[in-house]
XYZ file of C-alpha atoms in Angstrom:
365
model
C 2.640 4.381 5.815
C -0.394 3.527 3.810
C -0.368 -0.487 5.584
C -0.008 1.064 8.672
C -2.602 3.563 8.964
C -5.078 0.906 7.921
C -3.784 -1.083 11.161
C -4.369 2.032 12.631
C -8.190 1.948 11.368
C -8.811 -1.438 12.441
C -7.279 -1.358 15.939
C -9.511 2.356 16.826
C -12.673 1.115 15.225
C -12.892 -2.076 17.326
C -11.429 -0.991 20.951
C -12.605 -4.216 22.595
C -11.616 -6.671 20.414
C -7.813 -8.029 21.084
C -5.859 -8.074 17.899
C -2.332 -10.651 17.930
C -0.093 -10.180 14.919
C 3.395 -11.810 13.524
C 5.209 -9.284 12.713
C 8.996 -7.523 13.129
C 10.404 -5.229 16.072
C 9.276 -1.805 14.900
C 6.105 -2.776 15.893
C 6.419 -3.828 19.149
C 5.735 0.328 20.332
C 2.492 -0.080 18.607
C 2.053 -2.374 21.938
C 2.237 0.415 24.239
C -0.512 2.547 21.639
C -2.675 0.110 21.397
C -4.432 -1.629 24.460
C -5.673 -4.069 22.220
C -2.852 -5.064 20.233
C -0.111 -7.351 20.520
C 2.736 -7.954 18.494
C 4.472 -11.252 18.405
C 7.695 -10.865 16.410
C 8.937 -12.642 13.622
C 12.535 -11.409 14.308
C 14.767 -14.383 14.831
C 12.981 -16.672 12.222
C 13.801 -14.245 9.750
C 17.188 -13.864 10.732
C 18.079 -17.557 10.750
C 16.333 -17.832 7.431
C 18.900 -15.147 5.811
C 22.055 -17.077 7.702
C 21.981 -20.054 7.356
C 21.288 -20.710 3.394
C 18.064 -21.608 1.473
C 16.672 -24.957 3.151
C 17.168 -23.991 6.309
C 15.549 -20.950 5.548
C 12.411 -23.083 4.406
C 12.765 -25.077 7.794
C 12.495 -21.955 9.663
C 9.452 -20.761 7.418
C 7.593 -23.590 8.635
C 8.811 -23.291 12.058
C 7.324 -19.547 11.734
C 4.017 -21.101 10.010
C 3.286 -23.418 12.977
C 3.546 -20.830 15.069
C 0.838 -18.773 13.115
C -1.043 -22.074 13.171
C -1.498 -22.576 16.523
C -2.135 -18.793 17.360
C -5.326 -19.046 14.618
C -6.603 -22.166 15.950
C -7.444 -20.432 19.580
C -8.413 -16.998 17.785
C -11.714 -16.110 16.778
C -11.267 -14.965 13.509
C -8.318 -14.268 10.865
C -8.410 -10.457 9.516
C -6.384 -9.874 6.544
C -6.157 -6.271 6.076
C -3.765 -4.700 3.440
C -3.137 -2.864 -0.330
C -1.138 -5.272 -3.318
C -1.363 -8.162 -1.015
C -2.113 -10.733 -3.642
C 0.896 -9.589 -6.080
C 2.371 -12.549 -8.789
C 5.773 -11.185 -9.346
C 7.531 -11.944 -12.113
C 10.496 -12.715 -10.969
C 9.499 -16.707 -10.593
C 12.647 -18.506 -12.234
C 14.682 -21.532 -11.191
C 14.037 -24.025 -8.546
C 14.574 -22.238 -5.326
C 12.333 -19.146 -6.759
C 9.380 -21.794 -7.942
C 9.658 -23.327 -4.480
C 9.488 -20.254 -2.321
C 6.255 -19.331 -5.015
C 4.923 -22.844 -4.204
C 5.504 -22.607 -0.225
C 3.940 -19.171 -0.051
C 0.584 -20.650 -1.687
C 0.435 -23.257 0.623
C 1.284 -21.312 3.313
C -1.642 -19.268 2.723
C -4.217 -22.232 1.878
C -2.965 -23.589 5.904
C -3.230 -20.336 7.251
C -7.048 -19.900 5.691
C -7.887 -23.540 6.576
C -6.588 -23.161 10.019
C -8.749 -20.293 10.928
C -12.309 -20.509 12.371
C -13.344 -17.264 10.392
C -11.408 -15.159 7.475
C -11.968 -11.612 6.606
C -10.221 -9.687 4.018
C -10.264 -6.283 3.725
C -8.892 -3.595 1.795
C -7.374 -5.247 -1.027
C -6.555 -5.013 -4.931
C -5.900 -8.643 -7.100
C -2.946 -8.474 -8.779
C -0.717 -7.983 -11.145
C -1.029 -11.773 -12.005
C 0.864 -13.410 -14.967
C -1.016 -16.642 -15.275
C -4.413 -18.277 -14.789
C -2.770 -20.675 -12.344
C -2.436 -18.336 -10.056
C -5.695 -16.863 -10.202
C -7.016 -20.020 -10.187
C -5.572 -20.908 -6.867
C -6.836 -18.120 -4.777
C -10.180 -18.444 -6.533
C -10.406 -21.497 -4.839
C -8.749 -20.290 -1.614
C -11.431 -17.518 -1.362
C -14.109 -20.009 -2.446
C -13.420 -22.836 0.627
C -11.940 -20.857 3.445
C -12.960 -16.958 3.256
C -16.339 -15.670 5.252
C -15.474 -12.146 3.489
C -13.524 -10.844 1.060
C -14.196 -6.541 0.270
C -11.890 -5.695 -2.844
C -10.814 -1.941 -3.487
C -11.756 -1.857 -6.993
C -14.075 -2.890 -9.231
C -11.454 -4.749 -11.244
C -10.455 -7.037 -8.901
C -13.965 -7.435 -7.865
C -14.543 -8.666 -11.437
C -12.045 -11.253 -11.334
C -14.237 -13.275 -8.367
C -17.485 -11.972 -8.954
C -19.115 -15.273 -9.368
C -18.732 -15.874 -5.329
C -21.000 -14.632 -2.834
C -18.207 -13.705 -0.164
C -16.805 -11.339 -2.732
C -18.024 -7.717 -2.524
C -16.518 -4.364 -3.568
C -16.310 -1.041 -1.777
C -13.901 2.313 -1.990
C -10.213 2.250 -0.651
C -10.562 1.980 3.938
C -8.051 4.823 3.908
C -11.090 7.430 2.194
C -12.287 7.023 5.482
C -9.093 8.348 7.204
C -9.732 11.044 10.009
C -7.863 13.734 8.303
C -6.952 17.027 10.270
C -8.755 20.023 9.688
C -5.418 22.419 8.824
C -5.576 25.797 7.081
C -4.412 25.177 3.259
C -0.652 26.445 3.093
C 1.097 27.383 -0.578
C 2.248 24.102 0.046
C 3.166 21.392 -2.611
C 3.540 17.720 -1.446
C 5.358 15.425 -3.058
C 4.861 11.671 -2.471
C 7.932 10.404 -4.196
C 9.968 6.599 -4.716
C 13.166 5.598 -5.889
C 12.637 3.850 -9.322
C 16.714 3.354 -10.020
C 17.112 1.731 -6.927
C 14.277 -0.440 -5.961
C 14.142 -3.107 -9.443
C 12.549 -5.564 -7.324
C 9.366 -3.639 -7.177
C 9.024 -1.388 -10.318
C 11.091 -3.781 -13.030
C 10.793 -2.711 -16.614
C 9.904 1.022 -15.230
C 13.579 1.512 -13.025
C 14.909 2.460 -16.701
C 12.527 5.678 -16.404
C 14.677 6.126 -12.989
C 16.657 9.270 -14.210
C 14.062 10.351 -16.647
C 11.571 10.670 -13.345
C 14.250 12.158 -11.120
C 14.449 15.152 -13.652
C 10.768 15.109 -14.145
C 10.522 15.884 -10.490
C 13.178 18.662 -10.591
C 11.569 20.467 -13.011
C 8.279 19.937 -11.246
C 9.905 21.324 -7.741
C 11.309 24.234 -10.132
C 7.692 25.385 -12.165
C 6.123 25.261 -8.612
C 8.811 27.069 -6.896
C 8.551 29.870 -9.336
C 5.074 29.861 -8.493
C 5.126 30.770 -5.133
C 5.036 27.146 -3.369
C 6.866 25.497 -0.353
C 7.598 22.078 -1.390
C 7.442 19.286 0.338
C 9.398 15.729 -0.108
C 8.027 12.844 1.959
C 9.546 9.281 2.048
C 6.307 6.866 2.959
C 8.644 3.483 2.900
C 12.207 3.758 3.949
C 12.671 0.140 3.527
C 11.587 0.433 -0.712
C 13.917 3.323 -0.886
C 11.686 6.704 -0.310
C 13.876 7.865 2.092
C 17.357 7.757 0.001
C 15.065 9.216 -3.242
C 14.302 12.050 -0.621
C 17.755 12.774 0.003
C 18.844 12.824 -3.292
C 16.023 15.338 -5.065
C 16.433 17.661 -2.008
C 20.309 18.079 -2.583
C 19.720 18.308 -6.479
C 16.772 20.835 -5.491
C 19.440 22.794 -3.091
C 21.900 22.911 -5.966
C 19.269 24.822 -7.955
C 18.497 27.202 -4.945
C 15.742 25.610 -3.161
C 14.700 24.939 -0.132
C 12.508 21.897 0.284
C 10.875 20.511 3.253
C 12.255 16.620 4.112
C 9.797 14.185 5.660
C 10.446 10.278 6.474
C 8.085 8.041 7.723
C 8.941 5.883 11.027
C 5.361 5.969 12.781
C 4.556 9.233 12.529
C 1.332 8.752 11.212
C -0.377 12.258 12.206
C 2.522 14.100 11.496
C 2.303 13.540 7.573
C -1.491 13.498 7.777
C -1.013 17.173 8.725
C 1.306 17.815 5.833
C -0.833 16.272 3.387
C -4.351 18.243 5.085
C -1.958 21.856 4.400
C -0.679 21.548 1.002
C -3.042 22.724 -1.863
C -1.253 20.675 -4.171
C -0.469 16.414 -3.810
C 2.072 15.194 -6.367
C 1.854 11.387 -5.491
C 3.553 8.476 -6.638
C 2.750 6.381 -3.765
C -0.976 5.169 -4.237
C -2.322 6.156 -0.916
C -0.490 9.612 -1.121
C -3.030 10.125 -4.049
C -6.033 8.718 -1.816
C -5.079 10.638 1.304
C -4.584 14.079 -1.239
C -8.077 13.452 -2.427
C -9.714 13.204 1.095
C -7.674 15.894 1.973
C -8.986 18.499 -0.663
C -5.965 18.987 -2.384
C -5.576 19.126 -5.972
C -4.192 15.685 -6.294
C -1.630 14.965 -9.440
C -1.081 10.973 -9.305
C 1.894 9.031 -10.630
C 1.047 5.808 -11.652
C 3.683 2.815 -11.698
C 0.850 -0.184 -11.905
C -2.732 -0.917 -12.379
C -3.904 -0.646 -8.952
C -3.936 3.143 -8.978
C -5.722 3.831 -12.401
C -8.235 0.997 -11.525
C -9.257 2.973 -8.788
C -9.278 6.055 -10.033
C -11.616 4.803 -12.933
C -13.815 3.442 -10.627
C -14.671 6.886 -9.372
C -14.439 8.856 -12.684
C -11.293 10.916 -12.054
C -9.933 12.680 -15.899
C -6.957 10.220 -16.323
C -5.616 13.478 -18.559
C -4.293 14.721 -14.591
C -2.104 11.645 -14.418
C 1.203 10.824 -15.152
C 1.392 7.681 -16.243
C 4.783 6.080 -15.818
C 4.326 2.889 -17.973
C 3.894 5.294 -20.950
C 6.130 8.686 -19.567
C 6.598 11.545 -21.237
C 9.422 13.601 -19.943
C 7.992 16.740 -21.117
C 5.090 16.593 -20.012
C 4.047 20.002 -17.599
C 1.001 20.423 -18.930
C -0.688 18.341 -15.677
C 1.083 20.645 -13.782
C -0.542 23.862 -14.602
C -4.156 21.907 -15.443
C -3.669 21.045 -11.339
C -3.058 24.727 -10.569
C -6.347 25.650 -12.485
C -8.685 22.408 -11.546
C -11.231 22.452 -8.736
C -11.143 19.787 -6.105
C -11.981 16.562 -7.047
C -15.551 15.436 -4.835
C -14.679 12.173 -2.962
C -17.453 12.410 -0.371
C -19.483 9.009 -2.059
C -16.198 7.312 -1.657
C -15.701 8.835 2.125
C -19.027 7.493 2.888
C -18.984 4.086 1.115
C -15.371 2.987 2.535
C -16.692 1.814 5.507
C -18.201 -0.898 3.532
C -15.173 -3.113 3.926
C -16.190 -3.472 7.413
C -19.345 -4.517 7.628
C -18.668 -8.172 7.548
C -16.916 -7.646 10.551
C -19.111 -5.139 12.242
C -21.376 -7.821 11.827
C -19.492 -10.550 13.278
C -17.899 -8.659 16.186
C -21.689 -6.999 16.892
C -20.028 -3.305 16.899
């Protein structure tokens, strides 16, 4: 959801420009939204890479890669617009993982070097495990990039010793959000921890402990009067089946919650989000989008990237939950959200567009 609305962003804000992108099926309706979009997908490459075992998977990686190649080489410009795009995961052991760690950096480095121009926009650094790695895209960023706007000041840190590096507010601050009449409404942003190790690791143990956390959350607001509100943001991570299961659990209990999925229905949980006077969000743009939306915003953190930012613009880390250091019993956040005034986000509204101006400048808008 949060990926895709910044697409969204990008494609609106430049109308004339013609944007080309590798990427699977489900986009190709974003073809018939979009005048100036095109979608070339990645389908089959992907699908012989998962049949046919692990080298010819690499041989259709770099079939894939040339392809990219020769689409940059007769573009004007490469725009790399995204959230964790520059993760280290930790998972890097044995051959085959070191070698699929190895190809995507190179990848990468021919993709930059390929390109007449490089923009990146919208990003966080990290997590990163070693200097290596850092190391690499310092370099990367150094040779290749025109521009490169980080989300937070952290990240911004890390690179601050090149000129191409600059730092401005998360691009989705600057989402058009629908003026809606506030509703008794309580929206949760929610993820499946159990099922989705990949992702979350170390935290998927907290899995039950943040199920029931939830519960009791959907019960204390409940009893207060509120409509709640489950939304899925990333079927493919698992929101959708974490949905599922809270709402029957919630059923069991003798409530009624609202179920909402993303599949490109970008306006439709803008709206939700713009009605609810509450925004329980575990998903890191959930908590941007509550904030814009002038709802008393109750983040969940799972990494770095979300507390970064939220330092950055002074928000009392007290109204968090913090899921790298959970407390099961904690409620207190709950009834401090009930009480708080809305947090002011209007410097980070009007300084988001600063990821663009590189490009703005570039593309003469």
């Amino acid at each position: 959801m949060g990926d895709d609305l910044f697409l969204k962003i990008l494609l609106e804000r430049y109308p004339s420009i013609n944007f080309f992108a590798f990427a699977d099926k489900s986009y190709l309706s974003w073809d018939k939204r979009f005048q100036n979009f095109t979608v070339i997908s990645s389908n089959r490459s992907t699908e012989m890479s998962r049949k046919k075992g692990f080298f010819v998977s690499l041989y259709y990686r770099f079939i894939a890669l040339k392809q990219r190649i020769m689409l940059l080489r007769r573009a004007k410009s490469l725009v790399i617009i995204g959230g964790s795009i520059f993760m280290q995961f930790v998972h890097r052991r044995g051959l085959k993982k070191k070698i699929k760690f190895r190809f995507q950096l190179v990848k990468n480095s021919i993709k930059y070097y390929a390109s007449k121009k490089v923009f990146i926009c919208g990003s966080n650094f990290g997590p990163f495990f070693d200097i290596q790695y850092k190391n690499t895209y310092h370099s990367i960023f150094n040779k290749y990039c025109n521009d490169i706007c980080f989300r937070d000041r952290y990240s911004f840190d890390l690179f601050n010793d090149l000129n191409n590096v600059r730092y401005a507010p998360d691009i989705l601050f600057g989402a058009n959000m629908p003026i809606i009449e506030k509703k008794r409404n309580v929206f949760f942003s929610v993820v499946d921890l159990n099922g989705n190790v990949s992702k979350f690791g170390e935290l998927s143990k907290y899995g039950d402990s943040y199920d029931d956390w939830l519960l009791e959350a959907t019960k204390l607001f409940h009893n207060k009067g509120y409509h709640i509100t489950y939304c899925s943001f990333c079927s493919y991570e698992g929101d959708m089946n974490e949905v599922i299961k809270l709402s029957r659990r919630a059923k069991k209990d003798g409530i009624k919650v609202s179920q909402l999925f993303y599949y490109d229905n970008i306006e439709k949980i803008l709206e939700a989000i713009a009605e609810s006077e509450i925004v329980v969000g575990t998903r890191f743009h959930a908590t941007i989008l509550g904030l814009v939306a002038k709802a008393k915003v109750i983040p969940i953190l799972y990494s770095d990237k979300t507390k970064n930012v939220l330092e950055d613009m002074n928000f009392d880390m007290q109204n968090c939950i913090d899921l790298r250091n959970f407390d099961k019993n904690n409620f207190d956040v709950l009834d401090r959200a009930v009480r708080n005034s809305i947090f002011d986000v209007s410097t980070e509204i009007s300084e988001s567009v600063g990821h663009f101006s590189a490009l703005d400048a570039f593309l003469k808008k």
